[in-house]
Tab-separated table of C-alpha atoms and ligand atoms in Angstrom:
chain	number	residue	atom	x	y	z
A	21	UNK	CA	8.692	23.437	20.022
A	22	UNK	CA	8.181	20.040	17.816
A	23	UNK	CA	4.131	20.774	17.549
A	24	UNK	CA	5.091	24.382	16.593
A	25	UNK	CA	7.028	22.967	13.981
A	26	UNK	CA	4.874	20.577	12.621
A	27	UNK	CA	2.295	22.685	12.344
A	28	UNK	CA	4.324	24.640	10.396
A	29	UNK	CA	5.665	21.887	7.677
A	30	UNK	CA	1.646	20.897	7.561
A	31	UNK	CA	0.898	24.677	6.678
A	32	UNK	CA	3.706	24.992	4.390
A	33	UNK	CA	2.600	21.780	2.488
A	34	UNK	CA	-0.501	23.129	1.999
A	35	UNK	CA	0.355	26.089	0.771
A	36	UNK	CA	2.542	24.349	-1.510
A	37	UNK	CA	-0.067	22.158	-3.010
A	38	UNK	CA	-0.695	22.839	-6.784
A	39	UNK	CA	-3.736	21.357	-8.630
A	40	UNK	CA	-1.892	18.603	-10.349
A	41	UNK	CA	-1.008	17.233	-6.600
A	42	UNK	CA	-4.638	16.177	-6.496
A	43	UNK	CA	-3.661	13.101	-9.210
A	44	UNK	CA	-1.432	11.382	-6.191
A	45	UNK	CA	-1.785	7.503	-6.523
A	46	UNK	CA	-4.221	6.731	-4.143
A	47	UNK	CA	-5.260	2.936	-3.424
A	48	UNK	CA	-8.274	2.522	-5.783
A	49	UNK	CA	-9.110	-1.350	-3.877
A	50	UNK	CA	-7.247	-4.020	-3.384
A	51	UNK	CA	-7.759	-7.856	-3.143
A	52	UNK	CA	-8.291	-9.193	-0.576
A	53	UNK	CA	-10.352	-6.023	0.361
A	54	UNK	CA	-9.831	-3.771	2.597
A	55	UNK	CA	-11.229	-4.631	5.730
A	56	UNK	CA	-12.530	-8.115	4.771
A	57	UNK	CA	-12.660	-11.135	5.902
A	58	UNK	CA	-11.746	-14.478	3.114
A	59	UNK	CA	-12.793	-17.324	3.974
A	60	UNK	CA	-9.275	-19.194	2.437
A	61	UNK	CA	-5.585	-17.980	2.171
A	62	UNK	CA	-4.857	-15.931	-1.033
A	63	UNK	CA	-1.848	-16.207	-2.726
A	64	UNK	CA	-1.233	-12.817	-3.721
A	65	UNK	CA	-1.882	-9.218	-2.670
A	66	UNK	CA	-2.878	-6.818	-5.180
A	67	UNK	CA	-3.412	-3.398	-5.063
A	68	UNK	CA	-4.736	-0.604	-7.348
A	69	UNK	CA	-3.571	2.578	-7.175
A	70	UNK	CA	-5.524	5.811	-9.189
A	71	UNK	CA	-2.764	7.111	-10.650
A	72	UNK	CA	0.574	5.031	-12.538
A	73	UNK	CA	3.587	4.169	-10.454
A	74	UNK	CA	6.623	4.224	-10.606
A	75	UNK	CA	7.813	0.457	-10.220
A	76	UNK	CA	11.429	1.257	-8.921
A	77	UNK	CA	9.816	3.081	-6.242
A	78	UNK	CA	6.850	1.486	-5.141
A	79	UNK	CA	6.319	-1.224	-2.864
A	80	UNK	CA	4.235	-3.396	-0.283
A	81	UNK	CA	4.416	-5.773	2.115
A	82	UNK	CA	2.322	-7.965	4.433
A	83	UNK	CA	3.370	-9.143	8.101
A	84	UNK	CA	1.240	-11.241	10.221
A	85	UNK	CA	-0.068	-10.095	13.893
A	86	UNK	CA	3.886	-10.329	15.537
A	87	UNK	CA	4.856	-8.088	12.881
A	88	UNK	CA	6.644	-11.150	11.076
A	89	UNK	CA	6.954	-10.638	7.048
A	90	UNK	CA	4.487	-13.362	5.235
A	91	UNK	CA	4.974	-11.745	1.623
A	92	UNK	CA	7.370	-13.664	-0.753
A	93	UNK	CA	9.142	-10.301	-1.180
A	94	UNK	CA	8.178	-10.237	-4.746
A	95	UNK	CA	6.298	-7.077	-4.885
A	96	UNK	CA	6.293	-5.993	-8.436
A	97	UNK	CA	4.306	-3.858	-10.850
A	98	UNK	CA	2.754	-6.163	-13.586
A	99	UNK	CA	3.796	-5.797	-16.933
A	100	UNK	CA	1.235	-3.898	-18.734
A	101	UNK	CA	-0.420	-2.941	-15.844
A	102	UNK	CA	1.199	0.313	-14.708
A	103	UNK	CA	-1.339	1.025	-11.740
A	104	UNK	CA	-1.240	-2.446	-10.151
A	105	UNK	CA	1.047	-3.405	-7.532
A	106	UNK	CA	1.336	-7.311	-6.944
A	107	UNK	CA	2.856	-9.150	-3.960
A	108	UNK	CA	3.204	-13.302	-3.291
A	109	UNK	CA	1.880	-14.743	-0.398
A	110	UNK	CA	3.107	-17.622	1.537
A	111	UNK	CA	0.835	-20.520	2.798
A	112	UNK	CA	-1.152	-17.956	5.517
A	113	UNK	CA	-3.038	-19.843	8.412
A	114	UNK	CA	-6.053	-18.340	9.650
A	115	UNK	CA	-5.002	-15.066	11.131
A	116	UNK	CA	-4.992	-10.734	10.890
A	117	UNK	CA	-2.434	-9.734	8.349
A	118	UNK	CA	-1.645	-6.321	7.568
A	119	UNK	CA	-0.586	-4.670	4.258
A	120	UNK	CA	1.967	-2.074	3.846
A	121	UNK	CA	2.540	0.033	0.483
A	122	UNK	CA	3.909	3.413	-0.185
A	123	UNK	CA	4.639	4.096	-3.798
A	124	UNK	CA	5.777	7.113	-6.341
A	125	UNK	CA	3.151	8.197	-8.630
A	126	UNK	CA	4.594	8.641	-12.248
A	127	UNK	CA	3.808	12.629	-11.064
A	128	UNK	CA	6.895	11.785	-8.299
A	129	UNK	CA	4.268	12.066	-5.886
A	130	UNK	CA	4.579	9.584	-2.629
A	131	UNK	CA	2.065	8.413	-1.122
A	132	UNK	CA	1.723	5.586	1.763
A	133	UNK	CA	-1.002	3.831	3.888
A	134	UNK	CA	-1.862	0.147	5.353
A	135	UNK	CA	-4.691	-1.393	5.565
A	136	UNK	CA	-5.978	-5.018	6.850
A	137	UNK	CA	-7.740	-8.211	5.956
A	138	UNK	CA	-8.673	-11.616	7.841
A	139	UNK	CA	-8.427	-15.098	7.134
A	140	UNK	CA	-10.884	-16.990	8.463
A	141	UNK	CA	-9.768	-20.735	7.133
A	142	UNK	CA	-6.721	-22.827	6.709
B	24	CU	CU1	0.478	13.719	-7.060
């Protein structure tokens, strides 16, 4: 019964789609990368999104391998900046860390997704 009704929502969704949902805020690239591998810690995360965000609703964090926050939970959309999304880091040893975001497109749109990046040194 679930799977019937999810694949009803998805239909539904999609049925519901108008051309201006195509202008979601997608992650454009981030730094660190997605995927790479640094050789030292960054500081920050930042992201770039396709579209503007909304800054009250848009946000991102980054938790080491046990799932343990490592962001200064300072996520913030830079002044001026409108499609960035910025978090602090604190001092990261060498590790997998992964980033969370899910944000509002200034079209209300929400969109999430997570990615990862390595650091190699100290
Ligand atoms: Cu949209």
């Amino acid at each position: 019964m679930k799977k019937i009704f999810a694949a009803l929502a998805v239909g539904a969704s999609l049925a519901l789609v108008s051309p201006a949902a195509w202008a979601h805020a997608f992650l454009d690239h981030a730094s660190p990368a997605v995927g790479s591998s640094v050789p030292a810690a960054p500081t920050a995360v930042t992201l770039w999104f396709t579209q503007d965000l909304e800054p009250a609703f848009s946000t991102v964090t980054v938790t080491d391998k046990a799932g343990q926050r490592v962001d200064l939970d300072n996520a913030q959309v830079p002044p001026g900046q409108p499609a960035e999304l910025q978090i602090g880091l604190k001092k990261l040893p060498r590790g997998t860390y992964t980033v969370r975001w899910r944000v509002v497109s200034v079209d209300t749109h929400n969109t999430e997704g997570h990615f990862t990046f390595d650091v190699r040194g100290g």
